[in-house]
Amino acid sequence: MNQTLAALGWTDHFARQVQLDADQRPTRITAVHRSRLDGLQAGGAVSLSPTESAGSYAVGDWVVASGAAASAPLERTTAITRRAAGEESKPQLIAANVDTLGIVTSCNADFNVARLERYLTMCAASGCLPLVILTKADQCEDPQDFVQQAERLSPLLSAIAINATDAEDVERLNPWCGAGQTLALVGSSGVGKTTIQNRLTGIEDTTQDIRADDAKGRHTTTNRNLRATRAGGWLIDTPGMRELRLVDAEDGVEEVFSDITELAALCKFNDCAHQTEPGCAVRAAIENGTLDADRLDRWRKLDRENRFNTATVGENRAHQRRLQKLYDAGQERGRSKRGK
């Protein structure tokens, strides 16, 4: 498939970062493997060898290919990250250079305000625009009620309710994945991400039904890929996330919970904990009904989690730097001895 660089998402932001030689080609990464990168150039698909560790690249990245070798990723416009799953204390890249993050949930028991706030915080920290996509609208008496609940979470987000099995209904998402635009989909397993992807791209990946007892789904997508949409843009589908742990998301927490941070600025004391202090504007808002106490609790939880994860990742980075210095010093001593 031949595409122009502009159609692939190449902009002046990336062009300013490089001066290309005759044999160098801008390449957008479509999939990341352990020792190989799949990519698209203006001339078509290529397979490249990374010059950095595989974890340094994300689907959606731009690199410069010299022959079959890929440069380090160019500076990104947006980067969606989380703390790696399990016990690893490091950030994990999910996708890069995404214009809109489509947060997919459904008009049933999967709809969860706390989880949506978590995804919105990750989105705000990444720099993407948020879009809440509510599936199974055809199985719900009042899907607009779910749309309104979602829209109340942030003045910056758009929300749309669709029937993912209806091709014409899914086409309502085309404005977010038209020419040069990249839409990434995140959300729980079984909410319809793969069905949406199939409709938008024309590529038929396998789908699985949700469990009827708890509306939870089974994993269908197992890796991330950048795929062309019928509308002329790009789509990144991601596996359902069992863990979404925030990291380096202080700005995202502040943006999604701007109602609380604006109230906190009005508190009598700068270090107000919003508990029993006199002159607390946050507690006053809860008492007069303009702020939900549960929302304050969710803000506290996400803020604590992000601070802990960010500090832990920072400590791990510092530890890795110390180990690298010790390794470099050992290598230098070894070279000195061999020289003597």
XYZ file of N, CA and C in Angstrom, residues 17-271:
765
model
N 12.816 18.019 12.569
C 13.779 17.295 13.406
C 14.888 16.608 12.606
N 14.743 16.529 11.287
C 15.692 15.740 10.498
C 16.111 16.477 9.239
N 17.300 16.137 8.774
C 17.765 16.520 7.448
C 18.107 15.213 6.743
N 17.288 14.826 5.800
C 17.371 13.496 5.223
C 18.432 13.421 4.130
N 19.227 12.342 4.190
C 20.127 12.025 3.082
C 19.329 11.306 2.002
N 19.960 11.098 0.877
C 19.262 10.503 -0.266
C 18.745 9.106 0.026
N 19.461 8.362 0.887
C 19.067 6.972 1.139
C 18.236 6.805 2.415
N 17.790 7.910 3.003
C 17.023 7.834 4.238
C 15.538 8.063 3.955
N 14.689 7.315 4.692
C 13.257 7.370 4.462
C 12.506 7.524 5.784
N 11.645 8.551 5.921
C 10.766 8.613 7.092
C 9.846 7.397 7.097
N 9.674 6.794 8.264
C 8.897 5.556 8.374
C 8.031 5.623 9.617
N 6.767 5.262 9.481
C 5.877 5.212 10.642
C 5.770 3.769 11.107
N 5.943 3.549 12.413
C 5.951 2.208 12.968
C 4.517 1.687 13.098
N 4.272 0.511 12.511
C 2.938 -0.088 12.562
C 2.851 -1.234 13.554
N 3.983 -1.827 13.929
C 3.999 -2.897 14.938
C 5.406 -3.014 15.493
N 5.504 -3.356 16.776
C 6.790 -3.503 17.451
C 6.936 -4.956 17.909
N 8.010 -5.614 17.465
C 8.312 -6.975 17.877
C 9.615 -6.959 18.682
N 10.025 -8.095 19.193
C 11.213 -8.131 20.057
C 12.473 -7.673 19.349
N 12.635 -8.053 18.101
C 13.866 -7.703 17.392
C 13.593 -7.114 16.015
N 12.360 -6.663 15.778
C 11.999 -6.149 14.466
C 10.891 -5.117 14.591
N 10.915 -4.172 13.682
C 9.864 -3.160 13.619
C 9.194 -3.244 12.256
N 7.871 -3.300 12.236
C 7.133 -3.175 10.990
C 6.813 -1.707 10.783
N 6.894 -1.233 9.544
C 6.637 0.175 9.295
C 6.077 0.439 7.919
N 5.616 1.665 7.724
C 5.116 2.120 6.434
C 5.896 3.350 6.002
N 6.361 3.317 4.753
C 6.980 4.471 4.128
C 6.087 4.939 2.977
N 6.465 6.031 2.351
C 5.687 6.506 1.213
C 5.618 5.452 0.110
N 6.627 4.583 0.057
C 6.656 3.552 -0.978
C 6.017 2.247 -0.586
N 5.586 2.093 0.655
C 4.942 0.855 1.067
C 5.490 0.315 2.377
N 5.183 -0.953 2.674
C 5.545 -1.576 3.947
C 7.001 -2.005 3.955
N 7.631 -1.916 5.140
C 9.024 -2.328 5.314
C 9.181 -3.041 6.648
N 10.274 -3.778 6.774
C 10.661 -4.400 8.042
C 12.034 -3.853 8.410
N 12.174 -3.338 9.641
C 13.396 -2.653 10.050
C 13.993 -3.285 11.302
N 15.297 -3.099 11.456
C 15.986 -3.513 12.680
C 16.120 -2.307 13.591
N 15.691 -2.412 14.835
C 15.803 -1.262 15.743
C 17.240 -1.018 16.168
N 17.598 0.230 16.364
C 18.913 0.577 16.893
C 18.850 0.884 18.384
N 17.653 0.903 18.954
C 17.435 1.054 20.390
C 16.719 -0.195 20.875
N 16.528 -0.323 22.188
C 15.768 -1.454 22.707
C 14.333 -1.368 22.213
N 13.696 -2.529 22.055
C 12.335 -2.559 21.508
C 11.378 -1.719 22.351
N 11.593 -1.667 23.669
C 10.716 -0.903 24.547
C 10.792 0.596 24.336
N 11.795 1.052 23.561
C 11.927 2.482 23.286
C 10.998 2.938 22.177
N 10.413 1.980 21.460
C 9.541 2.300 20.330
C 8.087 2.013 20.699
N 7.200 2.734 20.048
C 5.762 2.498 20.221
C 5.099 2.505 18.855
N 4.004 1.782 18.742
C 3.201 1.849 17.528
C 2.755 3.292 17.327
N 2.942 3.788 16.105
C 2.620 5.186 15.812
C 3.836 6.081 15.765
N 4.986 5.597 16.254
C 6.218 6.386 16.221
C 6.652 6.662 14.791
N 7.418 7.745 14.635
C 8.136 8.020 13.396
C 9.620 7.788 13.628
N 10.258 7.114 12.678
C 11.706 6.911 12.700
C 12.245 7.259 11.320
N 13.559 7.359 11.232
C 14.216 7.520 9.930
C 14.925 6.213 9.622
N 14.597 5.625 8.481
C 15.192 4.356 8.073
C 16.393 4.629 7.170
N 17.532 4.063 7.561
C 18.721 4.081 6.711
C 18.939 2.645 6.262
N 18.530 2.345 5.037
C 18.516 0.954 4.624
C 17.473 0.212 5.431
N 17.917 -0.845 6.148
C 16.991 -1.634 6.967
C 17.118 -1.312 8.445
N 17.826 -0.230 8.795
C 18.023 0.142 10.199
C 17.153 1.342 10.549
N 16.499 1.271 11.714
C 15.630 2.353 12.166
C 16.364 3.220 13.181
N 16.238 4.521 13.028
C 16.796 5.442 14.013
C 16.012 5.346 15.315
N 16.467 6.066 16.325
C 15.651 6.237 17.531
C 14.377 6.983 17.140
N 13.292 6.842 17.897
C 12.054 7.545 17.549
C 12.254 9.059 17.526
N 11.622 9.705 16.560
C 11.611 11.160 16.549
C 10.755 11.665 17.709
N 10.984 12.919 18.082
C 10.211 13.504 19.188
C 8.725 13.401 18.882
N 7.968 12.887 19.848
C 6.546 12.602 19.638
C 5.687 13.839 19.884
N 4.535 13.866 19.233
C 3.541 14.897 19.551
C 2.734 14.488 20.768
N 2.441 13.201 20.900
C 1.746 12.658 22.067
C 2.330 11.292 22.373
N 2.259 10.879 23.624
C 2.738 9.556 24.024
C 1.838 9.029 25.135
N 1.198 7.895 24.875
C 0.305 7.276 25.854
C 1.128 6.241 26.628
N 1.217 6.423 27.948
C 2.023 5.525 28.769
C 1.256 5.115 30.026
N 1.710 4.045 30.607
C 1.237 3.611 31.917
C 2.421 2.986 32.632
N 2.277 2.732 33.930
C 3.294 1.945 34.614
C 3.128 0.495 34.161
N 4.248 -0.162 33.855
C 4.197 -1.525 33.341
C 3.433 -2.434 34.300
N 2.712 -3.398 33.730
C 1.955 -4.355 34.536
C 2.910 -5.231 35.340
N 2.398 -5.848 36.391
C 3.228 -6.699 37.243
C 4.036 -5.879 38.218
N 5.204 -6.380 38.578
C 6.029 -5.732 39.600
C 7.076 -4.794 39.022
N 7.126 -4.656 37.687
C 8.149 -3.815 37.087
C 7.898 -2.343 37.400
N 8.966 -1.667 37.811
C 8.865 -0.242 38.136
C 9.396 0.578 36.971
N 8.666 0.570 35.873
C 9.070 1.357 34.722
C 7.843 1.710 33.902
N 7.934 2.823 33.154
C 6.803 3.192 32.300
C 6.749 2.301 31.072
N 5.564 2.067 30.565
C 5.378 1.280 29.354
C 4.664 2.129 28.320
N 5.267 2.243 27.143
C 4.643 2.979 26.051
C 3.514 2.148 25.455
N 2.374 2.767 25.247
C 1.229 2.091 24.644
C 1.071 2.492 23.182
N 1.162 3.780 22.880
C 1.043 4.265 21.510
C 1.602 5.680 21.446
N 1.973 6.097 20.229
C 2.577 7.418 20.060
C 1.946 8.160 18.895
N 2.030 9.492 18.970
C 1.549 10.359 17.890
C 0.087 10.080 17.558
N -0.701 9.947 18.634
C -2.141 9.710 18.517
C -2.866 11.046 18.666
N -3.805 11.309 17.783
C -4.575 12.561 17.868
C -5.723 12.449 18.859
N -6.443 11.315 18.819
C -7.608 11.127 19.687
C -7.533 9.764 20.349
N -7.780 9.733 21.646
C -7.840 8.462 22.363
C -9.303 8.101 22.539
N -9.719 7.008 21.898
C -11.081 6.522 22.027
C -11.191 5.569 23.204
N -11.871 6.001 24.246
C -12.038 5.182 25.450
C -13.349 4.429 25.299
N -13.247 3.122 25.069
C -14.422 2.325 24.723
C -14.976 1.650 25.969
N -16.242 1.884 26.238
C -16.966 1.189 27.297
C -18.349 0.871 26.720
N -19.225 0.314 27.510
C -20.516 -0.077 26.947
C -21.664 0.357 27.848
N -22.836 0.380 27.247
C -24.038 0.807 27.964
C -24.603 -0.363 28.775
N -23.778 -0.849 29.708
C -24.205 -1.942 30.594
C -23.335 -1.900 31.844
N -23.151 -3.029 32.495
C -22.415 -3.049 33.768
C -20.946 -2.703 33.620
N -20.414 -2.692 32.385
C -19.013 -2.305 32.209
C -18.811 -0.809 32.441
N -19.866 -0.007 32.315
C -19.731 1.441 32.494
C -19.348 1.734 33.940
N -18.189 2.379 34.119
C -17.651 2.594 35.454
C -17.002 3.965 35.491
N -17.545 4.866 36.293
C -17.065 6.245 36.335
C -15.607 6.309 36.775
N -15.235 5.546 37.809
C -13.860 5.581 38.301
C -12.878 5.136 37.226
N -13.242 4.097 36.454
C -12.346 3.624 35.399
C -12.233 4.666 34.285
N -13.364 5.297 33.941
C -13.318 6.337 32.919
C -12.414 7.497 33.348
N -12.516 7.897 34.599
C -11.648 8.977 35.092
C -10.187 8.577 34.998
N -9.896 7.313 35.229
C -8.514 6.817 35.140
C -8.007 6.921 33.691
N -8.828 6.465 32.740
C -8.447 6.567 31.325
C -8.331 8.029 30.896
N -9.247 8.866 31.357
C -9.197 10.280 30.998
C -7.935 10.944 31.537
N -7.507 10.543 32.722
C -6.274 11.086 33.288
C -5.081 10.681 32.441
N -5.015 9.403 32.044
C -3.945 8.941 31.162
C -3.974 9.718 29.851
N -5.172 9.952 29.320
C -5.329 10.682 28.066
C -4.832 12.118 28.211
N -5.235 12.786 29.273
C -4.829 14.174 29.488
C -3.315 14.280 29.646
N -2.700 13.319 30.327
C -1.250 13.337 30.512
C -0.518 13.118 29.191
N -1.152 12.416 28.259
C -0.512 12.104 26.977
C -0.575 13.260 25.993
N -1.565 14.130 26.155
C -1.749 15.227 25.218
C -2.773 14.949 24.142
N -3.425 13.775 24.173
C -4.451 13.434 23.181
C -5.784 14.108 23.514
N -6.652 14.129 22.525
C -8.034 14.529 22.761
C -8.837 13.307 23.200
N -9.725 13.431 24.199
C -10.488 12.275 24.673
C -11.825 12.115 23.954
N -12.138 10.867 23.617
C -13.424 10.529 23.021
C -13.941 9.274 23.716
N -15.074 9.372 24.403
C -15.680 8.204 25.038
C -16.648 7.572 24.039
N -16.391 6.297 23.711
C -17.220 5.564 22.756
C -18.035 4.539 23.529
N -19.342 4.724 23.558
C -20.250 3.860 24.309
C -20.894 2.869 23.346
N -20.540 1.596 23.483
C -21.059 0.567 22.594
C -22.319 -0.073 23.175
N -22.909 -0.967 22.384
C -24.125 -1.701 22.768
C -25.304 -0.755 23.012
N -25.301 0.356 22.268
C -26.402 1.313 22.394
C -27.725 0.691 21.985
N -27.663 -0.314 21.107
C -28.886 -0.977 20.648
C -29.488 -1.885 21.708
N -28.719 -2.199 22.764
C -29.188 -3.089 23.829
C -29.585 -2.315 25.082
N -29.702 -1.010 24.955
C -29.960 -0.154 26.122
C -31.192 0.710 25.850
N -32.030 0.870 26.877
C -33.241 1.672 26.708
C -32.927 3.148 26.514
N -31.908 3.660 27.232
C -31.603 5.093 27.166
C -30.090 5.307 27.088
N -29.476 5.065 25.908
C -28.029 5.262 25.799
C -27.605 6.706 26.042
N -28.490 7.654 25.813
C -28.136 9.056 26.014
C -27.846 9.350 27.484
N -28.432 8.578 28.392
C -28.126 8.749 29.812
C -26.658 8.447 30.096
N -26.121 7.399 29.448
C -24.707 7.073 29.607
C -23.836 8.161 28.982
N -24.254 8.690 27.847
C -23.511 9.773 27.207
C -23.419 10.971 28.141
N -24.514 11.332 28.771
C -24.521 12.486 29.675
C -23.660 12.241 30.912
N -23.695 11.004 31.433
C -22.838 10.686 32.580
C -21.374 10.847 32.219
N -21.001 10.403 31.030
C -19.609 10.528 30.589
C -19.226 11.985 30.389
N -20.094 12.753 29.747
C -19.769 14.149 29.441
C -19.633 14.997 30.694
N -20.271 14.585 31.769
C -20.143 15.333 33.025
C -18.747 15.208 33.633
N -17.964 14.233 33.195
C -16.646 13.996 33.805
C -15.614 15.028 33.381
N -15.783 15.615 32.207
C -14.805 16.604 31.751
C -15.412 17.458 30.651
N -15.202 18.774 30.695
C -15.718 19.632 29.619
C -14.948 19.451 28.318
N -13.813 18.745 28.362
C -12.961 18.591 27.182
C -13.315 17.389 26.333
N -14.091 16.448 26.884
C -14.319 15.203 26.151
C -15.577 15.265 25.307
N -15.557 14.437 24.261
C -16.755 14.169 23.471
C -17.184 12.744 23.794
N -18.481 12.474 23.727
C -18.991 11.122 23.979
C -20.009 10.792 22.898
N -19.993 9.523 22.477
C -20.884 9.085 21.418
C -21.321 7.655 21.705
N -22.599 7.365 21.516
C -23.138 6.019 21.725
C -23.418 5.397 20.366
N -22.904 4.168 20.155
C -23.053 3.522 18.855
C -23.414 2.044 19.021
N -23.920 1.477 17.963
C -24.072 0.035 17.829
C -22.890 -0.441 17.000
N -21.910 -1.076 17.635
C -20.660 -1.432 16.960
C -20.855 -2.447 15.849
N -21.978 -3.161 15.847
C -22.213 -4.151 14.798
C -22.883 -3.540 13.567
N -23.235 -2.269 13.643
C -23.888 -1.571 12.541
C -22.843 -0.712 11.823
N -22.510 -1.089 10.587
C -21.442 -0.409 9.861
C -21.722 1.087 9.703
N -22.967 1.452 9.398
C -23.294 2.864 9.218
C -23.172 3.639 10.527
N -23.538 3.013 11.629
C -23.434 3.685 12.928
C -21.965 3.917 13.288
N -21.117 2.939 13.012
C -19.682 3.074 13.320
C -19.047 4.169 12.465
N -19.597 4.434 11.289
C -19.059 5.499 10.438
C -19.155 6.871 11.093
N -19.928 6.990 12.137
C -19.982 8.260 12.876
C -18.645 8.576 13.549
N -17.759 7.589 13.622
C -16.424 7.807 14.183
C -15.434 8.317 13.139
N -15.832 8.380 11.870
C -14.913 8.768 10.794
C -14.233 10.121 10.999
N -14.905 11.127 11.585
C -14.219 12.416 11.767
C -12.966 12.321 12.633
N -12.862 11.294 13.465
C -11.697 11.146 14.339
C -10.603 10.261 13.729
N -10.870 9.674 12.570
C -9.843 8.850 11.920
C -9.866 9.080 10.417
N -10.035 10.357 10.026
C -9.982 10.731 8.627
C -8.556 10.984 8.188
N -8.376 11.586 7.033
C -7.058 11.754 6.417
C -6.042 12.362 7.376
N -4.934 11.645 7.580
C -3.848 12.122 8.423
C -4.098 12.039 9.906
N -5.291 11.602 10.325
C -5.659 11.538 11.745
C -5.458 10.123 12.285
N -5.019 10.031 13.536
C -4.815 8.733 14.183
C -5.696 8.629 15.422
N -6.507 7.576 15.450
C -7.386 7.265 16.580
C -6.885 5.988 17.234
N -6.686 6.002 18.553
C -6.316 4.780 19.294
C -7.495 4.375 20.163
N -7.711 3.068 20.278
C -8.804 2.537 21.084
C -8.256 1.845 22.319
N -8.805 2.192 23.484
C -8.462 1.514 24.736
C -9.762 1.169 25.454
N -9.685 0.235 26.371
C -10.869 -0.149 27.128
C -10.789 -1.590 27.566
N -11.778 -2.020 28.310
C -11.798 -3.382 28.828
C -12.011 -4.381 27.696
N -11.704 -5.640 27.970
C -11.958 -6.698 27.000
C -13.459 -6.901 26.830
N -13.873 -7.169 25.603
C -15.258 -7.526 25.349
C -16.225 -6.388 25.151
N -15.724 -5.123 25.134
C -16.649 -3.996 24.993
C -16.869 -3.608 23.539
N -16.139 -4.248 22.624
C -16.387 -3.996 21.206
C -15.281 -3.290 20.462
N -14.069 -3.201 21.042
C -12.970 -2.518 20.351
C -12.652 -3.187 19.017
N -12.559 -4.520 19.031
C -12.210 -5.227 17.804
C -13.317 -5.124 16.763
N -14.576 -5.138 17.196
C -15.686 -4.973 16.263
C -15.624 -3.600 15.611
N -15.333 -2.566 16.406
C -15.183 -1.212 15.853
C -14.034 -1.182 14.854
N -12.907 -1.784 15.241
C -11.757 -1.831 14.344
C -12.127 -2.499 13.020
N -12.831 -3.614 13.081
C -13.214 -4.324 11.861
C -14.051 -3.438 10.947
N -14.981 -2.693 11.541
C -15.848 -1.829 10.737
C -15.072 -0.654 10.146
N -14.160 -0.085 10.919
C -13.434 1.099 10.453
C -12.358 0.763 9.429
N -11.768 -0.437 9.523
C -10.635 -0.788 8.653
C -10.989 -1.780 7.554
N -12.061 -2.540 7.728
C -12.379 -3.580 6.768
C -11.580 -4.841 6.965
N -10.777 -4.892 8.034
C -9.999 -6.088 8.366
C -10.770 -6.872 9.415
N -11.046 -8.133 9.144
C -11.883 -8.921 10.039
C -11.044 -9.712 11.033
N -10.803 -9.131 12.214
C -10.185 -9.872 13.310
C -11.269 -10.604 14.090
N -10.875 -11.683 14.775
C -11.822 -12.473 15.557
C -12.337 -11.673 16.745
N -13.639 -11.813 17.027
C -14.223 -11.179 18.211
C -14.759 -12.254 19.138
N -14.926 -11.882 20.420
C -15.473 -12.814 21.402
C -16.560 -12.110 22.198
N -17.568 -12.867 22.590
C -18.675 -12.310 23.357
C -18.265 -12.060 24.800
N -19.008 -11.158 25.467
C -18.799 -10.924 26.888
C -19.534 -11.994 27.682
N -19.157 -12.136 28.965
C -19.862 -13.061 29.844
C -21.157 -12.403 30.299
N -22.238 -13.126 30.252
C -23.546 -12.552 30.571
C -23.683 -12.216 32.048
N -22.956 -12.916 32.930
C -23.178 -12.726 34.363
C -22.605 -11.429 34.901
N -21.502 -10.926 34.309
C -20.891 -9.716 34.871
C -20.498 -8.697 33.808
N -20.878 -8.931 32.548
C -20.586 -8.016 31.441
C -19.098 -7.864 31.171
N -18.276 -8.764 31.721
C -16.832 -8.702 31.471
C -16.509 -9.497 30.217
N -15.448 -9.095 29.541
C -15.124 -9.711 28.266
C -13.903 -10.593 28.311
N -13.627 -11.188 27.159
C -12.446 -12.025 26.974
C -11.529 -11.316 25.992
N -10.216 -11.482 26.182
C -9.253 -10.804 25.313
C -9.357 -11.308 23.883
N -9.409 -10.369 22.930
C -9.348 -10.703 21.518
C -8.047 -10.182 20.932
N -7.824 -8.858 21.009
C -6.577 -8.271 20.540
C -5.454 -8.616 21.514
N -4.319 -9.105 20.987
C -3.201 -9.494 21.848
C -1.979 -8.617 21.634
N -1.984 -7.757 20.625
C -0.880 -6.824 20.437
C -1.412 -5.565 19.768
N -0.550 -4.571 19.626
C -0.960 -3.292 19.066
C -0.500 -3.189 17.608
N -1.377 -2.663 16.765
C -1.059 -2.464 15.355
C -1.645 -1.146 14.871
N -0.940 -0.510 13.961
C -1.445 0.680 13.277
C -2.034 0.233 11.945
N -3.301 0.528 11.724
C -3.977 0.064 10.515
C -4.688 1.217 9.831
N -4.749 1.161 8.512
C -5.433 2.188 7.731
C -6.938 2.049 7.899
N -7.621 3.185 7.988
C -9.081 3.173 8.074
C -9.682 3.469 6.703
N -10.929 3.081 6.548
C -11.630 3.358 5.304
C -11.809 4.857 5.083
N -11.786 5.625 6.164
C -11.977 7.075 6.069
C -10.699 7.805 5.675
N -9.581 7.070 5.521
C -8.332 7.685 5.087
C -7.335 7.974 6.185
N -7.665 7.636 7.432
C -6.752 7.861 8.548
C -6.196 6.565 9.093
N -5.947 6.546 10.409
C -5.243 5.416 11.024
C -5.878 5.051 12.350
N -5.810 3.767 12.667
C -6.403 3.249 13.898
C -5.406 2.360 14.615
N -5.286 2.557 15.927
C -4.474 1.676 16.769
C -5.413 1.010 17.763
N -5.528 -0.313 17.667
C -6.317 -1.085 18.634
C -5.360 -1.649 19.671
N -5.774 -1.692 20.924
C -4.901 -2.173 21.995
C -5.571 -3.325 22.736
N -4.778 -4.230 23.314
C -5.381 -5.293 24.129
C -6.127 -4.711 25.320
N -7.163 -5.405 25.785
C -7.848 -4.990 27.006
C -6.876 -4.954 28.166
N -6.950 -3.910 28.979
C -5.988 -3.725 30.064
C -6.562 -4.203 31.388
N -5.915 -5.208 31.976
C -6.331 -5.628 33.321
C -5.832 -4.641 34.359
N -4.674 -4.009 34.067
C -4.112 -3.028 34.982
C -3.836 -1.744 34.216
N -4.310 -0.640 34.731
C -3.977 0.664 34.178
C -3.471 1.521 35.321
N -2.171 1.448 35.536
C -1.557 2.179 36.644
C -0.913 3.447 36.100
N -1.307 4.573 36.661
C -0.833 5.858 36.171
C 0.616 6.099 36.564
N 1.334 6.826 35.712
C 2.698 7.243 36.022
C 2.972 8.546 35.279
N 3.680 9.478 35.935
C 3.985 10.784 35.333
C 2.719 11.469 34.835
N 1.654 11.375 35.609
C 0.354 11.880 35.152
C -0.169 13.009 36.031
N 0.713 13.762 36.666
C 0.263 14.835 37.557
C -0.593 15.856 36.811
N -0.150 16.249 35.604
C -0.922 17.213 34.823
C -2.275 16.635 34.437
N -2.296 15.319 34.145
C -3.558 14.676 33.780
C -4.541 14.658 34.930
N -4.067 14.342 36.143
C -4.933 14.341 37.323
C -5.493 15.741 37.548
N -4.639 16.742 37.409
C -5.081 18.125 37.645
C -6.117 18.553 36.603
N -5.941 18.108 35.348
C -6.873 18.512 34.287
C -8.234 17.839 34.442
N -8.221 16.510 34.694
C -9.487 15.781 34.790
C -10.264 16.191 36.032
N -9.558 16.520 37.103
C -10.208 16.930 38.350
C -10.028 18.437 38.573
N -10.144 19.193 37.485
C -9.927 20.642 37.581
C -10.941 21.309 38.507
N -12.151 20.716 38.643
C -13.140 21.293 39.543
C -12.638 21.267 40.985
N -11.935 20.186 41.355
C -11.419 20.074 42.723
C -10.197 20.956 42.907
N -9.280 20.958 41.923
C -8.069 21.771 42.076
C -8.401 23.265 42.101
N -9.447 23.668 41.362
C -9.852 25.081 41.404
C -10.457 25.435 42.756
N -11.220 24.514 43.333
C -11.763 24.748 44.673
C -10.636 24.794 45.713
N -9.655 23.884 45.565
C -8.558 23.816 46.535
C -7.779 25.127 46.598
N -7.714 25.824 45.458
C -7.002 27.107 45.438
C -7.704 28.163 46.285
N -8.986 27.916 46.614
C -9.755 28.877 47.412
C -9.727 28.552 48.899
N -9.104 27.419 49.270
C -9.041 27.036 50.687
C -8.219 28.041 51.489
N -8.534 28.152 52.757
C -7.860 29.117 53.625
C -6.380 28.787 53.763
N -6.055 27.481 53.837
C -4.669 27.063 54.019
C -4.145 26.402 52.739
N -2.898 26.738 52.366
C -2.305 26.179 51.147
C -2.132 24.670 51.222
N -1.900 24.153 52.442
C -1.676 22.709 52.607
C -2.940 22.004 53.116
